XYZ file of C-alpha atoms in Angstrom:
702
model
C -27.918 -119.365 -4.414
C -25.574 -116.711 -3.099
C -25.571 -114.831 -6.416
C -29.297 -114.114 -6.067
C -28.474 -111.836 -3.141
C -27.067 -109.291 -5.595
C -30.588 -107.915 -5.903
C -29.738 -106.096 -2.661
C -27.782 -103.657 -4.845
C -31.015 -102.434 -6.443
C -32.475 -101.911 -2.966
C -29.487 -99.827 -1.895
C -29.572 -97.822 -5.118
C -33.297 -97.148 -4.718
C -32.855 -95.977 -1.116
C -29.955 -93.630 -2.002
C -31.631 -92.133 -5.080
C -34.949 -91.718 -3.254
C -33.224 -89.914 -0.370
C -31.325 -87.678 -2.812
C -34.593 -86.841 -4.583
C -36.328 -85.989 -1.305
C -33.406 -83.778 -0.260
C -33.464 -81.959 -3.590
C -37.213 -81.338 -3.234
C -36.601 -80.017 0.265
C -33.878 -77.635 -0.921
C -36.003 -76.309 -3.769
C -38.798 -75.335 -1.361
C -36.601 -72.598 0.136
C -36.572 -69.077 -1.247
C -33.691 -67.718 -3.344
C -34.045 -64.398 -1.555
C -34.173 -61.083 -3.345
C -34.313 -60.597 -7.106
C -30.657 -59.564 -7.054
C -29.632 -62.779 -5.285
C -31.625 -64.846 -7.774
C -30.025 -62.989 -10.687
C -26.497 -63.614 -9.358
C -27.284 -67.293 -8.763
C -28.621 -67.548 -12.312
C -25.365 -66.079 -13.678
C -23.335 -68.656 -11.747
C -25.622 -71.444 -12.952
C -25.320 -70.248 -16.561
C -21.531 -70.180 -16.348
C -21.356 -73.663 -14.806
C -23.667 -75.110 -17.458
C -21.610 -73.524 -20.239
C -18.396 -75.001 -18.824
C -19.828 -78.515 -18.427
C -21.356 -78.429 -21.909
C -17.996 -77.591 -23.447
C -16.157 -80.123 -21.282
C -18.562 -82.992 -21.898
C -18.595 -82.285 -25.655
C -14.811 -82.529 -25.752
C -14.629 -85.608 -23.513
C -17.327 -87.367 -25.541
C -15.068 -87.248 -28.613
C -12.196 -88.844 -26.701
C -14.549 -91.436 -25.223
C -15.855 -92.335 -28.659
C -12.332 -92.989 -29.942
C -11.432 -95.213 -26.975
C -14.778 -97.031 -27.232
C -14.214 -97.780 -30.914
C -10.697 -99.087 -30.207
C -12.019 -101.387 -27.478
C -14.866 -102.467 -29.770
C -12.435 -103.495 -32.487
C -10.222 -105.338 -29.982
C -13.210 -107.238 -28.631
C -15.078 -108.205 -31.805
C -12.156 -108.537 -34.208
C -10.591 -111.220 -31.990
C -13.864 -112.975 -31.293
C -13.694 -112.069 -27.624
C -10.278 -113.670 -27.079
C -8.414 -110.444 -26.262
C -11.329 -108.674 -24.603
C -14.845 -109.706 -23.696
C -17.435 -108.317 -26.074
C -19.129 -106.746 -23.077
C -16.014 -104.816 -22.065
C -16.376 -101.786 -24.425
C -19.949 -101.227 -23.288
C -18.984 -101.546 -19.618
C -16.291 -98.921 -20.202
C -18.778 -96.609 -21.933
C -21.483 -96.833 -19.279
C -18.950 -96.264 -16.489
C -17.960 -92.949 -18.037
C -21.565 -91.897 -18.714
C -22.727 -92.607 -15.178
C -19.709 -90.831 -13.724
C -20.516 -87.796 -15.859
C -24.164 -87.962 -14.787
C -23.236 -88.039 -11.096
C -21.141 -84.889 -11.417
C -23.805 -83.145 -13.495
C -26.593 -83.809 -10.978
C -24.418 -82.595 -8.114
C -23.553 -79.404 -9.967
C -27.192 -78.705 -10.838
C -28.362 -78.902 -7.236
C -25.337 -76.923 -5.997
C -26.026 -74.023 -8.349
C -29.694 -74.099 -7.368
C -29.036 -74.070 -3.621
C -26.311 -71.397 -3.223
C -28.702 -68.428 -3.122
C -31.159 -70.457 -1.046
C -28.398 -71.134 1.484
C -27.563 -67.437 1.676
C -31.206 -66.528 2.278
C -31.687 -69.301 4.842
C -28.520 -68.291 6.716
C -29.828 -64.732 6.962
C -32.840 -66.121 8.822
C -31.135 -68.782 10.951
C -27.630 -70.268 11.141
C -28.956 -73.796 11.625
C -31.373 -73.305 8.729
C -28.525 -72.228 6.457
C -26.485 -75.254 7.545
C -29.345 -77.620 6.802
C -29.953 -76.172 3.317
C -26.251 -76.357 2.378
C -25.852 -79.844 3.830
C -29.042 -81.078 2.173
C -27.659 -79.842 -1.119
C -24.449 -81.738 -0.458
C -26.515 -84.813 0.457
C -28.063 -84.777 -3.012
C -24.574 -84.947 -4.446
C -23.373 -87.646 -2.046
C -26.321 -90.002 -2.318
C -26.655 -89.502 -6.077
C -23.081 -90.730 -6.465
C -23.558 -93.850 -4.321
C -27.037 -94.509 -5.717
C -25.955 -94.341 -9.352
C -22.861 -96.373 -8.525
C -24.887 -99.180 -6.950
C -27.405 -99.072 -9.785
C -24.688 -99.317 -12.447
C -23.000 -102.248 -10.722
C -26.288 -104.077 -10.137
C -27.471 -103.669 -13.736
C -24.223 -105.021 -15.131
C -24.218 -107.962 -12.728
C -27.732 -108.949 -13.791
C -26.820 -108.609 -17.478
C -23.650 -110.659 -17.184
C -24.909 -113.277 -14.723
C -28.510 -113.879 -15.663
C -28.765 -112.627 -19.272
C -25.358 -113.623 -20.646
C -25.219 -116.657 -18.336
C -21.646 -116.132 -17.066
C -21.341 -118.405 -14.028
C -17.617 -117.931 -13.328
C -17.109 -115.223 -10.662
C -13.589 -114.436 -11.892
C -14.664 -113.893 -15.500
C -17.611 -111.761 -14.450
C -15.454 -109.680 -12.100
C -12.823 -109.028 -14.774
C -15.453 -107.708 -17.187
C -17.053 -105.452 -14.585
C -13.689 -103.939 -13.596
C -13.697 -102.218 -16.982
C -16.804 -100.343 -15.874
C -14.664 -98.725 -13.187
C -12.027 -97.909 -15.810
C -14.576 -95.925 -17.781
C -15.573 -93.994 -14.672
C -11.901 -93.345 -13.918
C -11.309 -92.103 -17.457
C -14.152 -89.610 -17.122
C -13.054 -88.538 -13.648
C -9.616 -87.661 -14.979
C -11.036 -84.971 -17.253
C -13.643 -83.753 -14.768
C -11.369 -83.496 -11.751
C -8.221 -82.179 -13.395
C -9.964 -79.876 -15.873
C -12.377 -78.538 -13.289
C -9.583 -78.126 -10.775
C -7.437 -76.105 -13.167
C -10.387 -73.873 -14.066
C -11.225 -73.417 -10.366
C -7.748 -72.325 -9.356
C -7.260 -70.128 -12.414
C -10.531 -68.313 -11.684
C -9.748 -68.068 -7.951
C -6.272 -66.623 -8.507
C -7.613 -64.309 -11.192
C -10.260 -62.957 -8.834
C -7.634 -62.417 -6.139
C -5.265 -60.609 -8.502
C -7.944 -58.363 -9.938
C -9.758 -57.704 -6.686
C -7.578 -58.015 -3.618
C -4.181 -57.205 -5.148
C -4.877 -54.746 -7.938
C -8.082 -52.994 -6.859
C -7.860 -53.565 -3.096
C -11.443 -54.836 -2.840
C -12.806 -58.082 -1.357
C -12.772 -61.267 -3.400
C -16.570 -61.414 -3.647
C -17.097 -57.695 -4.157
C -19.568 -57.090 -7.023
C -17.103 -54.613 -8.522
C -14.716 -57.522 -9.190
C -15.387 -58.809 -12.728
C -13.826 -62.210 -11.925
C -16.173 -62.966 -9.013
C -18.721 -64.923 -11.055
C -15.957 -66.985 -12.679
C -14.586 -67.780 -9.225
C -17.994 -69.002 -8.040
C -18.462 -71.014 -11.228
C -15.131 -72.694 -10.542
C -16.307 -73.814 -7.098
C -19.154 -75.721 -8.765
C -17.430 -77.259 -11.784
C -14.277 -78.245 -9.910
C -15.207 -78.878 -6.287
C -18.689 -80.280 -6.986
C -18.975 -81.773 -10.482
C -15.305 -82.751 -10.667
C -15.269 -84.145 -7.156
C -18.500 -86.066 -7.756
C -17.122 -87.750 -10.865
C -13.853 -88.480 -9.110
C -15.422 -90.086 -6.034
C -17.924 -91.985 -8.192
C -14.934 -93.636 -9.815
C -13.327 -94.372 -6.431
C -16.563 -95.807 -5.031
C -17.385 -98.032 -8.004
C -13.732 -98.926 -8.574
C -13.201 -100.145 -5.008
C -16.284 -102.385 -5.141
C -15.472 -103.836 -8.582
C -11.805 -104.383 -7.719
C -12.882 -106.262 -4.596
C -15.183 -108.378 -6.797
C -12.207 -109.669 -8.740
C -10.021 -110.059 -5.644
C -12.771 -112.040 -3.912
C -13.001 -114.406 -6.869
C -9.203 -114.801 -7.013
C -9.067 -115.432 -3.253
C -11.489 -118.352 -3.666
C -14.423 -116.789 -1.833
C -16.675 -117.101 -4.892
C -20.034 -115.329 -4.926
C -19.844 -114.757 -1.154
C -16.659 -112.710 -1.537
C -18.392 -110.623 -4.210
C -21.670 -110.081 -2.377
C -19.956 -108.870 0.824
C -18.739 -105.505 -0.593
C -22.233 -104.981 -2.049
C -23.828 -105.664 1.345
C -21.302 -103.404 3.036
C -22.028 -100.575 0.561
C -25.798 -100.880 1.107
C -25.294 -100.799 4.890
C -23.144 -97.692 4.444
C -25.971 -95.983 2.521
C -28.487 -96.637 5.290
C -26.044 -95.585 8.029
C -25.133 -92.415 6.110
C -28.806 -91.448 5.900
C -29.152 -91.913 9.662
C -25.990 -89.873 10.317
C -27.208 -87.004 8.120
C -30.071 -86.289 10.534
C -27.562 -85.506 13.282
C -25.921 -82.625 11.394
C -27.292 -79.520 13.113
C -26.007 -76.587 15.128
C -26.992 -73.688 17.373
C -27.364 -70.033 16.449
C -24.275 -68.929 18.388
C -22.064 -71.628 16.902
C -18.404 -71.005 16.137
C -16.544 -72.425 13.160
C -15.137 -75.143 15.406
C -18.597 -76.201 16.584
C -19.849 -76.202 12.979
C -17.041 -78.545 11.983
C -17.815 -80.691 15.020
C -21.435 -80.922 13.894
C -20.384 -82.148 10.449
C -17.975 -84.652 12.014
C -20.696 -85.995 14.310
C -22.783 -87.195 11.394
C -19.779 -88.750 9.653
C -18.479 -90.534 12.767
C -21.936 -91.823 13.661
C -22.389 -93.280 10.171
C -18.977 -94.976 10.400
C -19.758 -96.389 13.862
C -23.117 -97.797 12.714
C -21.442 -99.320 9.646
C -18.830 -100.963 11.868
C -21.573 -102.541 13.993
C -23.569 -103.754 10.985
C -20.499 -105.145 9.212
C -19.772 -107.676 11.969
C -22.764 -110.031 11.426
C -22.601 -109.522 7.648
C -18.973 -110.610 7.482
C -19.534 -113.617 9.696
C -22.615 -114.782 7.791
C -21.006 -114.301 4.362
C -17.496 -115.595 4.986
C -17.262 -116.734 8.592
C -13.929 -114.865 8.731
C -13.360 -112.318 11.513
C -10.046 -111.316 9.941
C -11.936 -109.776 7.020
C -14.051 -107.849 9.532
C -10.869 -106.407 11.060
C -9.879 -105.268 7.565
C -13.249 -103.505 7.204
C -12.698 -101.786 10.568
C -9.278 -100.620 9.375
C -10.911 -98.943 6.394
C -13.603 -97.260 8.482
C -11.214 -96.051 11.173
C -8.615 -94.978 8.606
C -11.175 -92.925 6.678
C -12.314 -91.099 9.825
C -8.706 -90.505 10.921
C -7.709 -89.049 7.548
C -10.727 -86.739 7.669
C -9.849 -85.538 11.155
C -6.194 -84.823 10.381
C -7.155 -83.079 7.136
C -9.345 -80.740 9.167
C -6.581 -80.330 11.762
C -4.058 -79.141 9.186
C -6.456 -76.900 7.220
C -8.861 -75.323 9.725
C -7.943 -71.977 11.303
C -9.177 -73.259 14.670
C -6.051 -75.395 15.070
C -2.390 -74.515 15.599
C -0.865 -75.458 12.175
C -2.896 -72.880 10.252
C -2.571 -70.318 13.043
C 1.223 -70.703 13.039
C 1.257 -70.371 9.248
C -0.721 -67.145 9.567
C 1.841 -65.858 12.079
C 4.602 -66.585 9.555
C 3.019 -64.096 7.144
C 4.031 -61.254 9.475
C 7.660 -61.613 8.400
C 7.041 -61.498 4.648
C 6.195 -63.614 1.611
C 9.319 -65.792 1.832
C 8.474 -67.192 5.266
C 4.815 -67.790 4.388
C 5.833 -69.710 1.237
C 8.392 -71.809 3.114
C 5.959 -72.374 5.968
C 3.147 -73.327 3.592
C 5.303 -75.843 1.728
C 6.539 -77.338 5.007
C 3.022 -77.604 6.400
C 1.784 -79.210 3.188
C 4.531 -81.830 3.288
C 4.000 -82.506 6.995
C 0.237 -82.857 6.584
C 0.613 -85.582 3.964
C 2.809 -87.682 6.251
C -0.069 -88.451 8.616
C -2.319 -89.674 5.816
C 0.495 -91.789 4.364
C 1.117 -93.444 7.726
C -2.619 -94.078 8.257
C -3.013 -95.663 4.812
C 0.161 -97.732 5.239
C -0.971 -99.008 8.644
C -4.471 -99.808 7.321
C -3.019 -101.716 4.347
C -0.632 -103.790 6.475
C -3.172 -104.635 9.182
C -5.857 -105.457 6.598
C -3.504 -107.682 4.623
C -2.346 -109.812 7.533
C -5.706 -109.839 9.345
C -7.459 -111.206 6.253
C -5.019 -114.111 6.055
C -2.078 -112.646 4.141
C 1.463 -113.873 4.729
C 5.031 -112.993 3.823
C 5.068 -115.880 1.339
C 3.799 -114.385 -1.912
C 4.494 -117.135 -4.509
C 4.662 -120.912 -4.222
C 7.199 -123.320 -5.679
C 5.442 -123.239 -9.031
C 5.728 -119.448 -9.218
C 2.002 -118.835 -8.706
C 0.597 -116.478 -6.113
C -0.253 -118.253 -2.869
C -3.777 -118.499 -1.510
C -2.684 -116.502 1.562
C -1.423 -113.680 -0.649
C -4.717 -113.538 -2.569
C -6.687 -113.492 0.686
C -4.499 -110.638 1.964
C -5.193 -108.653 -1.201
C -8.898 -109.216 -0.674
C -8.486 -107.793 2.838
C -6.933 -104.631 1.375
C -9.764 -104.348 -1.162
C -12.525 -104.801 1.419
C -10.797 -102.212 3.636
C -11.101 -99.759 0.749
C -14.795 -100.591 0.420
C -15.188 -100.039 4.178
C -13.509 -96.635 3.925
C -15.862 -95.595 1.096
C -19.004 -97.301 2.412
C -20.125 -94.059 4.101
C -19.315 -91.983 1.023
C -22.897 -90.679 0.971
C -22.456 -88.514 4.063
C -18.734 -87.931 3.528
C -19.323 -86.491 0.072
C -22.275 -84.502 1.416
C -19.879 -82.860 3.872
C -17.391 -82.117 1.071
C -20.009 -80.698 -1.310
C -21.384 -78.567 1.528
C -18.238 -76.410 1.368
C -18.566 -75.038 -2.205
C -22.278 -74.393 -1.691
C -21.642 -72.426 1.492
C -18.768 -70.579 -0.212
C -21.031 -69.591 -3.094
C -23.688 -68.502 -0.607
C -21.243 -66.188 1.125
C -20.261 -64.643 -2.195
C -23.857 -64.130 -3.232
C -24.687 -62.552 0.131
C -21.806 -60.080 -0.257
C -22.585 -59.262 -3.883
C -26.286 -58.816 -3.298
C -26.057 -57.082 0.058
C -28.223 -58.157 2.969
C -31.303 -56.314 4.066
C -30.802 -53.678 6.800
C -32.762 -55.775 9.303
C -30.526 -58.759 8.695
C -27.369 -56.645 8.941
C -28.635 -55.137 12.178
C -29.291 -58.559 13.689
C -25.951 -60.022 12.644
C -23.926 -56.966 13.647
C -25.620 -56.824 17.043
C -24.736 -60.465 17.590
C -21.170 -59.845 16.430
C -20.622 -56.837 18.702
C -21.920 -58.779 21.716
C -18.763 -60.936 21.894
C -16.837 -58.400 24.057
C -14.807 -57.062 21.110
C -12.502 -54.149 22.086
C -12.359 -52.454 18.676
C -13.606 -52.838 15.096
C -11.616 -51.327 12.219
C -13.157 -50.689 8.789
C -10.408 -50.692 6.153
C -10.007 -49.083 2.707
C -11.961 -46.016 3.908
C -15.159 -47.900 3.154
C -18.382 -46.281 4.374
C -19.556 -47.536 7.756
C -23.182 -48.752 7.727
C -25.387 -46.990 10.273
C -26.359 -50.401 11.647
C -22.710 -50.999 12.574
C -22.451 -47.623 14.314
C -25.613 -48.336 16.318
C -24.420 -51.824 17.289
C -21.005 -50.477 18.347
C -22.631 -47.800 20.500
C -24.982 -50.297 22.144
C -22.125 -52.587 23.129
C -19.484 -49.892 23.828
C -17.184 -51.097 21.066
C -14.645 -48.664 19.602
C -15.210 -48.156 15.862
C -12.287 -46.957 13.721
C -11.593 -46.529 10.013
C -8.336 -46.854 8.072
C -7.182 -45.992 4.539
C -5.079 -49.170 4.386
C -6.274 -52.351 2.682
C -7.249 -55.110 5.084
C -4.196 -57.335 4.681
C -1.725 -54.473 5.105
C -3.589 -53.111 8.113
C -3.662 -56.523 9.785
C 0.062 -56.975 9.202
C 0.992 -53.552 10.573
C -1.436 -53.840 13.474
C -0.095 -57.266 14.420
C 3.489 -56.023 14.352
C 2.607 -52.897 16.356
C 0.613 -54.766 18.983
C 3.252 -57.471 19.198
C 5.955 -54.860 19.847
C 3.907 -52.883 22.380
C 2.778 -55.917 24.350
C 6.079 -57.759 24.192
C 7.999 -58.390 27.466
C 10.348 -55.533 28.346
C 13.282 -55.022 30.673
C 15.818 -52.262 31.355
C 19.543 -52.960 31.608
C 22.582 -50.821 32.464
C 24.914 -50.673 29.496
C 25.609 -49.273 26.029
C 24.071 -50.557 22.784
C 25.949 -50.033 19.514
C 25.436 -50.972 15.869
C 28.853 -52.277 14.783
C 29.090 -53.563 11.203
C 25.335 -54.315 11.356
C 25.765 -56.376 14.545
C 23.886 -55.189 17.621
C 26.534 -55.149 20.380
C 25.474 -54.531 23.949
C 28.408 -53.400 26.117
C 28.002 -54.091 29.835
C 30.236 -53.649 32.896
C 30.626 -51.773 36.160
C 30.327 -47.971 36.241
C 33.576 -46.257 35.267
C 35.004 -49.288 33.450
C 35.013 -47.386 30.117
C 31.810 -48.389 28.291
C 30.914 -44.870 27.129
C 34.508 -44.079 26.105
C 34.662 -47.237 24.010
C 31.297 -46.345 22.465
C 32.486 -42.814 21.659
C 35.529 -44.212 19.876
C 33.275 -46.556 17.915
C 31.100 -43.587 16.872
C 34.189 -41.749 15.657
C 35.110 -44.860 13.631
C 31.763 -44.713 11.777
C 29.528 -46.950 13.889
C 26.155 -45.941 15.330
C 24.971 -45.336 18.871
C 21.626 -46.766 19.990
C 21.624 -46.148 23.735
C 24.053 -45.056 26.418
C 23.871 -45.976 30.092
C 20.227 -47.214 29.951
C 19.022 -49.785 27.399
C 15.342 -50.709 27.119
C 15.114 -54.279 25.811
C 11.981 -55.703 24.134
C 11.444 -59.391 23.340
C 9.784 -59.296 19.908
C 9.982 -63.066 19.328
C 11.265 -66.207 21.007
C 14.737 -65.681 19.523
C 15.001 -61.930 18.952
C 15.607 -58.957 21.255
C 15.410 -55.310 20.225
C 17.038 -52.546 22.245
C 16.456 -48.797 22.267
C 17.145 -45.755 24.432
C 14.478 -44.110 26.614
C 13.044 -41.173 24.713
C 14.237 -38.696 27.376
C 17.952 -39.543 26.971
C 17.938 -40.670 23.319
C 21.119 -39.657 21.406
C 22.784 -38.384 24.607
C 26.040 -39.749 26.047
C 27.859 -39.151 29.331
C 31.640 -38.780 29.152
C 33.247 -38.424 32.585
C 35.284 -35.292 32.845
C 33.474 -33.797 29.839
C 29.807 -34.168 30.742
C 26.723 -34.798 28.590
C 27.065 -34.627 24.807
C 24.495 -34.965 22.008
C 25.966 -37.488 19.595
C 23.459 -36.708 16.848
C 24.209 -32.983 16.857
C 27.944 -33.482 17.244
C 28.588 -36.251 14.690
C 25.510 -36.099 12.471
C 22.349 -38.110 11.993
C 24.361 -41.043 10.607
C 26.000 -41.573 14.006
C 22.791 -42.672 15.752
C 19.986 -45.185 15.273
C 16.800 -45.399 17.317
C 16.606 -49.194 17.776
C 18.636 -52.290 16.988
C 18.371 -56.017 17.464
C 20.788 -57.320 20.115
C 23.054 -59.988 18.656
C 25.809 -60.304 21.281
C 26.933 -59.066 24.681
C 30.460 -57.797 25.444
C 31.188 -57.492 29.141
C 34.018 -55.169 30.215
C 35.874 -55.769 33.489
C 39.116 -54.506 35.019
C 42.126 -56.684 34.292
C 42.666 -59.348 36.956
C 46.153 -60.835 36.890
C 44.950 -63.852 38.837
C 42.243 -64.691 36.279
C 42.801 -66.775 33.156
C 41.177 -65.144 30.129
C 40.186 -67.018 26.960
C 42.934 -66.802 24.357
C 41.663 -69.233 21.708
C 37.923 -68.580 21.463
C 36.958 -72.234 21.219
C 34.749 -72.153 24.288
C 31.627 -70.061 23.822
C 29.892 -68.358 26.721
C 26.242 -67.271 26.740
C 23.933 -65.110 28.806
C 20.130 -65.096 28.881
C 18.038 -61.938 28.636
C 14.250 -62.370 28.836
C 14.753 -66.040 28.079
C 16.734 -65.381 24.869
C 20.264 -66.817 24.809
C 22.933 -64.387 23.565
C 26.673 -64.987 22.904
C 28.785 -63.289 25.558
C 32.437 -62.169 25.465
C 34.359 -60.930 28.485
C 37.040 -58.308 27.655
C 39.625 -57.312 30.299
C 40.317 -53.571 30.489
C 43.699 -52.036 31.264
C 45.687 -49.060 30.012
C 47.009 -49.462 26.512
C 44.216 -51.612 25.144
C 42.128 -50.073 22.334
C 38.708 -51.377 23.280
C 37.007 -49.917 20.206
C 39.193 -51.961 17.847
C 38.723 -55.097 19.962
C 34.923 -54.637 19.886
C 35.039 -54.147 16.107
C 36.980 -57.394 15.742
C 34.572 -59.202 18.052
C 31.566 -58.009 16.006
C 33.212 -58.986 12.707
C 34.152 -62.397 14.110
C 30.572 -62.942 15.301
C 29.266 -62.122 11.832
C 31.674 -64.631 10.284
C 30.509 -67.301 12.732
C 26.903 -66.666 11.734
C 27.969 -67.150 8.111
C 29.567 -70.501 9.013
C 33.262 -69.637 9.430
C 35.102 -70.041 12.759
C 38.776 -69.026 12.659
C 39.592 -70.598 16.045
C 38.027 -73.880 14.977
C 39.956 -73.850 11.681
C 43.278 -73.382 13.521
C 42.356 -76.175 15.927
C 41.525 -78.471 13.005
C 44.879 -77.692 11.357
C 46.782 -78.473 14.557
C 44.822 -81.696 15.051
C 45.552 -82.783 11.474
C 49.230 -81.937 11.868
C 49.526 -83.945 15.070
C 47.629 -86.876 13.569
C 49.774 -86.941 10.414
C 53.035 -86.495 12.338
C-alpha cells in the first residue's frame, strides 16, 4: 500500500538529525581561543539562555490556555467540532518548533568564539566553522519537522486506524498551527529584542561615545550579540520550522482534496527527504580561498544552495512521475525551486554592498539624513517588488501546470476538480521551495554566527601575530592611504605593514562616519570635471546667475550695479566651473583674481574692500545663464517667455535667457527680475503660462 511508504519520513529525519549531530561534534572540536574570548562567548551564551528561559516560560502559559480551550472543544463535543487528536497535535507542533530554535541557539552561542579563532588561523577554516554551525540549525529544523510529521502519521494511520486521507490531513494541519503559534512569539519577540539592542548599542557607542559598535567599552555590546542569537537564530529557526512543516501538512490536505489520495500525500514527503539529501551534498561545496572578497564569499554560499536545488530538481522528476504520473505537478515543483533561488539572489542583490543598490544608497548619505531615509525607503519598496512578482509568477504557473483552470465552481456550487488540482500545484510548489531548507537555513544562520565572531574578535583583541598577518595582507592590495580615526592609537604592526608596502598612514580626530563624509565630499569636489568660462557669476536672490557675452557688452557694469543693489559677486571675467554631480555645477573665481572686478575707464577694483565682506561669496551653484548681446533690430526677441532655451555646460543643462543691450535699459533690474522669475518657476509658478491659460480660456468661452 502507498501509505506504507510514509516510513521514508523517519529515514529522512534520521539522516538530517545525524548530519546535524556530526556537524555539532565537528564544531565543538575547535578551540574557543583565548580565555578572554571564551569569557565573552560565555556572557553572550548566558544572556541568550536567560532570554529564552523567560520567553518560553511566558509562551508556555499562553500555550496551556489555548491547549485547554481546544481540549474542551474536542472532548466536550465528542469529537464533532474537533478531532480529539487535534489539541495534542497543536501542542506538539509548538514544542517541536521551540526545540528547533533552542538547539540552533545553543550551537550558535557555542560556535561564535570558535569561528573567531578559526578565522584568525584561516579564512576558509572560519567559513567552515560558521557554516557548520548554521548547518546544525538548518538540519535540526528539517529533521525535527520530518520526525514530527512521521510520528503523527503513524499514530493517526496505524494506531488510531484513520484510513481517510482527508480526515488524517485535516488533523495533522493543526500540528502546523501549533508551530506557527510558537513561531509568532519567537520571531516577533526575538526580532524586537534584536533591533532594540542593536539600536541601543549604536546610540550608546557610535553616536554618543564615538566608539565602534563592538568596542568592549560599549556596555550594550553583549546585548547586541545576544539579540543576534535569540532573534536571527532561535526566532528564525522556529519561524522556518513552522513554514517547513506547514507547507508539507497543507499539501497533505490539498492532495487529499484533489483526489490524489495517499500518493498525493507521500509525494511532498518524498520531495522533502530528497531535499535533505541534496542539501547535505551541497553543503560540502561551501568553501573559499584565503584571498576571498565578500562577493566571492557570497558566491561560495550560493554555490551550495544552487547545487542542492539543481539536484532536487533532477530527483523530483522520477518521483513525481512514479507517484502521480503527472508532469504538470513536476513543473509546479520546478517553479518552487527556481522561485526560491531567484528570491535569494535578488535579496542578496538589494542588500549586499557589492551591488549597485546599496552602493547608491551609501552615496545618498553624503547629502544628509533626509536623502538617506528617502533612499532607504524607496530601495526597500523596490526590493519587495521583485519577490512579489516571482511569487505571483510561481503561483500562476504552478496552478495552471498542475491542472488548474479558470472555472472554480461547478453548477452545484462546489469547487471543481481542476481547481483543487491547481491548489495542489501551488502547495507542492511551496514544498519544492522549502525542500532545500537544510542548506538555505544553514546559510541564514551562518550570518549571526559570523557577526558574533567579529564582535568577539574586536572585544577580545587578536594576538599581535594574527594582527601582523592580517594587516600585511590588507596593505598588499595597493591601497594609497589608511586613515585611523578618533585619534586612536596606531598599532605598531600597522605602522610596519604600511612601511613595507609604501602605504601612507594618517590619523584624524574625527569619528569615522564624519571623516568618511567629509573626505568623500572633498575628494568628489577635487576630482570633479572642471572647465573655465568667460563671464561673470553673481548670487542674485539666492540664484546663481552666470552672465555671458562678448567683451565690452556690459557684463561687469551690470554686475557692479547688482552689487550696489545688495547682491553678491562670485567671479568676474573668469569663472571656474566644477561639476559636483550629474545635475549640479558650482562656480568660483580663480584665487589670484578673487573679489576683483574690471570696470573699463576706471580700472581694477576690490569689491570686498570697497563694499564689504557681504558683497562677495567664494563659490555658488550655477542655476541659470543670462547671455548679453548688442541690440539687433533685425532679430525677433522673446516677448512672452513661453519658449524656454537651454545651454549645456559639462553635460549639465541650464536655462538660458538672451537679453539685448542698448542705451536706456537697466540691465541690473532686468537680471533681478529674471532671477526672481526663475525662482518662481522652480517653485511651480509660471506667469507667462498663467497669462496664456487665461487667454486660451477667454477665447474658448467666447
